[in-house]
Tab-separated table of C-alpha atoms in Angstrom:
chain	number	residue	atom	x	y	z
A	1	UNK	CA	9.600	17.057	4.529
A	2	UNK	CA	11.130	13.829	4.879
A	3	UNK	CA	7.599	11.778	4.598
A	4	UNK	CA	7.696	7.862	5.859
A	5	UNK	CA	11.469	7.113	6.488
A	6	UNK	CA	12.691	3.454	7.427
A	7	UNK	CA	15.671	1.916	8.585
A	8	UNK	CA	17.760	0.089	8.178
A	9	UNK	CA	17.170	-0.168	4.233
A	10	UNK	CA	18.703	-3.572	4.469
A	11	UNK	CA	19.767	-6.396	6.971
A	12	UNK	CA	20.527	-10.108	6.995
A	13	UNK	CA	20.328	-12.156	10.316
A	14	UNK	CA	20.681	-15.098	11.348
A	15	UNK	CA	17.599	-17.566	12.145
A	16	UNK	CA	16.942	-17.342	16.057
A	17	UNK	CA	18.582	-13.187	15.865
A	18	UNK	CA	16.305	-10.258	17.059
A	19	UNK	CA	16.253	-7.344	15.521
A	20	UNK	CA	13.826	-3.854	15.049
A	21	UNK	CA	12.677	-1.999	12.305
A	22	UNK	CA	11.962	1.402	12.759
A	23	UNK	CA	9.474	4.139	11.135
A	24	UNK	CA	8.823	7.582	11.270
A	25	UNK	CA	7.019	9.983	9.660
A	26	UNK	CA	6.742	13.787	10.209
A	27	UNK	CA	3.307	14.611	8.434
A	28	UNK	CA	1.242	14.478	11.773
A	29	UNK	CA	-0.749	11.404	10.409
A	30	UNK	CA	-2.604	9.595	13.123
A	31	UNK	CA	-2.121	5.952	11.337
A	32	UNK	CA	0.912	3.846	10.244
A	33	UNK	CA	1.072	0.590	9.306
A	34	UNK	CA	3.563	-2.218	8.497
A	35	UNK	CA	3.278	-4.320	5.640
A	36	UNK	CA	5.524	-7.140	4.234
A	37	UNK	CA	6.121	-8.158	0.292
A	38	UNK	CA	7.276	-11.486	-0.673
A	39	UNK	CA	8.654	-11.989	-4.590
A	40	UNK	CA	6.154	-11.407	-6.829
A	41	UNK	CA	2.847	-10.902	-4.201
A	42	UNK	CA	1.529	-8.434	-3.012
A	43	UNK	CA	1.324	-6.408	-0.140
A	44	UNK	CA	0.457	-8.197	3.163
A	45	UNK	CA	-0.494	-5.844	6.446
A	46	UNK	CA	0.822	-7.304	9.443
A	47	UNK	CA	0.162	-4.739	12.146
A	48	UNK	CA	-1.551	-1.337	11.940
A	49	UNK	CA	-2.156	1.705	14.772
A	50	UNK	CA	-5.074	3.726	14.038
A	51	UNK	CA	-3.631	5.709	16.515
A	52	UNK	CA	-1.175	6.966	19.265
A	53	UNK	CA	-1.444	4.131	21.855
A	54	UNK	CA	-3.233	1.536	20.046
A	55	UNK	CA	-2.383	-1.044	17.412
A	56	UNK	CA	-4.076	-3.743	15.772
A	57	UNK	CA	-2.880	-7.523	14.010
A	58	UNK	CA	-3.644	-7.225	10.687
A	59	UNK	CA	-3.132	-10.280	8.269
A	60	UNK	CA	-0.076	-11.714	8.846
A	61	UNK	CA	0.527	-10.975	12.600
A	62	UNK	CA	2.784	-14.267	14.130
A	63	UNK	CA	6.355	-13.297	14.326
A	64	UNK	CA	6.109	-9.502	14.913
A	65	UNK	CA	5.416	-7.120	17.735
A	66	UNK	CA	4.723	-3.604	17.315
A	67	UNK	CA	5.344	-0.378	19.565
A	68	UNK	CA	3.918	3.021	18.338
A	69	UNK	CA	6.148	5.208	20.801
A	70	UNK	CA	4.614	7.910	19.470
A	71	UNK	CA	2.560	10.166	17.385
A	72	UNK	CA	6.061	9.609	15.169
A	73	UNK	CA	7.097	6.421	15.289
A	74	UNK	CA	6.018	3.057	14.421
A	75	UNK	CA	8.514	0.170	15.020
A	76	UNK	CA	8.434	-3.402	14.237
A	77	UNK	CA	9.786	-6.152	16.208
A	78	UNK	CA	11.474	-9.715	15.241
A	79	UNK	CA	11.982	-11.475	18.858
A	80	UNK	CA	13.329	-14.926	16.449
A	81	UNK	CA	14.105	-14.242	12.976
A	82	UNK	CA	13.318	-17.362	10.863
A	83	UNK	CA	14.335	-17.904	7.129
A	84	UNK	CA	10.060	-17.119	6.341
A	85	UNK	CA	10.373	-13.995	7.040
A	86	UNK	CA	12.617	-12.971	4.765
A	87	UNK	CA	10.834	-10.153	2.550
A	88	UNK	CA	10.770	-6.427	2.185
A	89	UNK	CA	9.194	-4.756	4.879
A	90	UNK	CA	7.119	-1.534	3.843
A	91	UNK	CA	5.867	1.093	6.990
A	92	UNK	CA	3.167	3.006	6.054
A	93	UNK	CA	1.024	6.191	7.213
A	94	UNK	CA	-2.252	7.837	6.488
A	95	UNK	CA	-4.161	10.520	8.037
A	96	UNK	CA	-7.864	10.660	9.690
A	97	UNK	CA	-10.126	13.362	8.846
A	98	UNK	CA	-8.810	14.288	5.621
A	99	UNK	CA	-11.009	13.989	2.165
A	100	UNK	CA	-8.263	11.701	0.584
A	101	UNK	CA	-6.871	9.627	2.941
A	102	UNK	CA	-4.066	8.103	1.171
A	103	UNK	CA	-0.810	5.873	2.465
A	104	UNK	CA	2.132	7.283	2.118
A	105	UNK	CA	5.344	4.852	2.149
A	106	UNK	CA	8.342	4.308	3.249
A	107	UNK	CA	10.892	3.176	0.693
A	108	UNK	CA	11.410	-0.514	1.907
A	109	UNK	CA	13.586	-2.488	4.642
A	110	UNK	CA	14.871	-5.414	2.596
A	111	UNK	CA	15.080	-8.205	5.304
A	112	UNK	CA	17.541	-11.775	4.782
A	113	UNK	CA	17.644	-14.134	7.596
A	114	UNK	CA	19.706	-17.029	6.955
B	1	UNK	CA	-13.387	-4.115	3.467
B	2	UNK	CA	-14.928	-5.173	-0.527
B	3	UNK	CA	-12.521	-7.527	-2.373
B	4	UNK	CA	-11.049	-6.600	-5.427
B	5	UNK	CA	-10.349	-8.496	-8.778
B	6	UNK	CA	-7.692	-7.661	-11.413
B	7	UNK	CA	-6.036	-8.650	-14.372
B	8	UNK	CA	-2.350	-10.245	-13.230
B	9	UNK	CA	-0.871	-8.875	-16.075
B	10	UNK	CA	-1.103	-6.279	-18.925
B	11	UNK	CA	0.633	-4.732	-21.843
B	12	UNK	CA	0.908	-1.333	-23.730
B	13	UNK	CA	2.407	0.104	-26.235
B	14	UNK	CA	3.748	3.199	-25.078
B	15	UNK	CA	2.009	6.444	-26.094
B	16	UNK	CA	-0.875	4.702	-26.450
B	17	UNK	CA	-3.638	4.622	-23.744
B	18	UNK	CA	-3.604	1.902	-20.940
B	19	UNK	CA	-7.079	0.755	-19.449
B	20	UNK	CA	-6.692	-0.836	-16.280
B	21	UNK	CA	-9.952	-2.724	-14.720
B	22	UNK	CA	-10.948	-3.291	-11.307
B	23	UNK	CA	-14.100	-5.402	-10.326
B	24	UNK	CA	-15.426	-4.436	-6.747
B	25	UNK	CA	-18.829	-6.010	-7.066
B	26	UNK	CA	-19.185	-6.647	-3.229
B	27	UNK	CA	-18.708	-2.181	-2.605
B	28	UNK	CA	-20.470	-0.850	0.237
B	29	UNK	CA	-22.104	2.898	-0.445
B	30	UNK	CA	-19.513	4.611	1.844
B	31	UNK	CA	-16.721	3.214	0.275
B	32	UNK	CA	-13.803	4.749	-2.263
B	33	UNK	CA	-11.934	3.269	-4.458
B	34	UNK	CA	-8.070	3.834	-4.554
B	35	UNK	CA	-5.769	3.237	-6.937
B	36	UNK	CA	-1.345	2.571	-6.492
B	37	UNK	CA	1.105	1.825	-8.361
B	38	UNK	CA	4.800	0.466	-7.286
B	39	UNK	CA	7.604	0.778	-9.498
B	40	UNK	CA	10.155	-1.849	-9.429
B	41	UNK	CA	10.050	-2.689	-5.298
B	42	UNK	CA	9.797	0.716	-4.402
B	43	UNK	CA	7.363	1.650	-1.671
B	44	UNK	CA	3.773	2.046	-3.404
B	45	UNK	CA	2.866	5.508	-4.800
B	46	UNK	CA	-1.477	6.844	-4.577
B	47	UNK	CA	-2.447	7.645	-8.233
B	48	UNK	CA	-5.919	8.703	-7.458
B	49	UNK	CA	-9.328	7.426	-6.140
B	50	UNK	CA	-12.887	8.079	-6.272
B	51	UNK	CA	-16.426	7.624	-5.022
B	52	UNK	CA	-18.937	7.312	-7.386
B	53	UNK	CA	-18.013	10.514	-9.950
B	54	UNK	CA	-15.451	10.087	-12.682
B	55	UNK	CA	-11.941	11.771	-11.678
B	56	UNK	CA	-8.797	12.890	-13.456
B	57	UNK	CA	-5.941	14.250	-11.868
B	58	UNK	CA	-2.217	15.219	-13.235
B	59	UNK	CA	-1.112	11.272	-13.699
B	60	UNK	CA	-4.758	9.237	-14.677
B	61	UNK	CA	-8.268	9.485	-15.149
B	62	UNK	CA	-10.688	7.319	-12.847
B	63	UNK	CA	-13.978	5.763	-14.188
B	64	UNK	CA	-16.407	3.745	-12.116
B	65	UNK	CA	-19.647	2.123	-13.195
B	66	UNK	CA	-22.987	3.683	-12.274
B	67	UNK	CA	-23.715	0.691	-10.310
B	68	UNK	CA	-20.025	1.239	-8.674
B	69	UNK	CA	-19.139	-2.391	-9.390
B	70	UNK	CA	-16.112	-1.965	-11.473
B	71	UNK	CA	-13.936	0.827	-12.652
B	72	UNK	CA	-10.782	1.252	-14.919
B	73	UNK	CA	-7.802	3.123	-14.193
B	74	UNK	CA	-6.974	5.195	-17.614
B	75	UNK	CA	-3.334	6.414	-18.341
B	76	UNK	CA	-3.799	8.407	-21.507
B	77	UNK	CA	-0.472	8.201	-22.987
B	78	UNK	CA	1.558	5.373	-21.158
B	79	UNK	CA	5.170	5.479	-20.969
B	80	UNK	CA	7.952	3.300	-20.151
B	81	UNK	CA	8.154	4.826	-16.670
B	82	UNK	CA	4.215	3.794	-15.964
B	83	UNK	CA	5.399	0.255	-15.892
B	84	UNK	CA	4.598	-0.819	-12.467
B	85	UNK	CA	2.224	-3.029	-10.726
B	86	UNK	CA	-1.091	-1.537	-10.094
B	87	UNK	CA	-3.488	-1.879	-7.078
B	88	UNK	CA	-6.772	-1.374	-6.944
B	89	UNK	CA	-8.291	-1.511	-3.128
B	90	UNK	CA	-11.224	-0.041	-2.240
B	91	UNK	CA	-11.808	1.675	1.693
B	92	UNK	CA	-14.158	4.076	3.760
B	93	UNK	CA	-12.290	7.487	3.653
B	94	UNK	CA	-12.315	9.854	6.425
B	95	UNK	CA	-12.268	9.389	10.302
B	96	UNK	CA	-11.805	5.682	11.059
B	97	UNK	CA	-11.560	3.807	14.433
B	98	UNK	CA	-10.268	0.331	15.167
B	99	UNK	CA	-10.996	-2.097	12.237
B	100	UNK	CA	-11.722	0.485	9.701
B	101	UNK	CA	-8.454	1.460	9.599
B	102	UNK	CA	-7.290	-1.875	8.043
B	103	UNK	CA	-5.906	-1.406	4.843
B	104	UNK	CA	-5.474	-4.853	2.410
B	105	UNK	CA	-3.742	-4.869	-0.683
B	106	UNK	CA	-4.283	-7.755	-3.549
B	107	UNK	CA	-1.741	-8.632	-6.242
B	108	UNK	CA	-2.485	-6.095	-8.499
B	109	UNK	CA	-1.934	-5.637	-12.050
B	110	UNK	CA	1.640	-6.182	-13.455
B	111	UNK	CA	1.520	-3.259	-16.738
B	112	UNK	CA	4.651	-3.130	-19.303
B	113	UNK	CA	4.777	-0.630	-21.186
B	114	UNK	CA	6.806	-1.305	-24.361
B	115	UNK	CA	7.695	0.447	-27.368
């Protein structure tokens, strides 16, 4: 199994450029989340989906949309880069019902915007 | 969710034991705590977690106060590889709906691990 897989891995854009990140996971867990990391913090959430269909702002919402297209897939949305939002992006997924519980990550989409 | 409270920083000698606190004082009675790690800006890793019971799996041992306040992440024989920052966050487990699936990390605990 593949886990939580992300791309692109890394991107610059410009300030004012759109652009997606994409996630997807093949463990059949019902929630994903995105979070972002700036140097030397820690991990903020900015959207979650608890499950297909629904999603949720988390911390550090303005900026991003969010689509969960699927069971699957759990994509994140910059409609106007700007230079702030430069940071690694981390997707995330968890399942419901189980006695653990824990998030499983993706490996990072390291994001520039100049 | 109950805040968490760590350390910023830490350091080990390697082979010896690191002790990593945690201070949840504000813990509901449904609630588990859950340890990370991430190593070097890699996507964070689960260690372990726990409910009220001490627990000790393959990579650390997990002990929480009887009153559930605190705990302290134990890595018996620390290497250079366990230097990471560590993140303590403590959630409901199980089915969630809506808000209870929101998930906050703090800034952890930076450990280094030197020889």
């Amino acid at each position: 199994n593949a886990g939580v897989t992300q791309t692109p891995k890394f991107q610059v854009l410009k300030t004012g450029q759109s652009m997606t990140l994409q996630c997807a996971q093949d463990m059949n867990h019902n929630s994903m989340y995105w979070y972002r990391q700036d140097p030397g913090m820690g991990l903020r959430l900015i959207y979650y989906s608890a499950s297909e269909g629904t999603t949720d702002k988390g911390e550090v919402p303005n900026g991003y949309n969010v689509s969960r297209l699927n069971k699957r897939e759990f994509s994140l949305r910059l409609e106007s880069a700007a230079p702030s939002q430069t940071s690694v992006y981390f997707c995330a997924s968890r399942t419901q019902g189980a006695s653990t519980g824990e998030l499983f990550f993706g490996e990072g989409s390291r994001l520039t915007v100049l | 969710d109950a805040k968490t409270t760590q350390p910023p920083s830490m350091d080990c000698a390697e082979g010896r034991a690191a002790n990593l606190p945690c201070n949840h004082s504000t813990i509901s009675g449904n609630e588990y705590v859950y340890w990370y790690r991430q190593i070097h800006s890699q996507g964070p890793q689960y260690i372990i977690h726990g409910l009220k019971n001490n627990e000790t799996n393959e990579m650390a041992s997990l002990i929480i106060t009887e009153d559930r306040k605190s705990s302290t992440l134990i890595l018996p024989h620390a290497t250079l590889r366990d230097t990471a920052v560590y993140y303590c966050i403590v959630r409901v487990a199980g089915v969630l709906t809506g808000g209870g699936n929101k998930l906050t990390f703090g800034t952890g605990t930076q450990l280094k691990v030197e020889l």
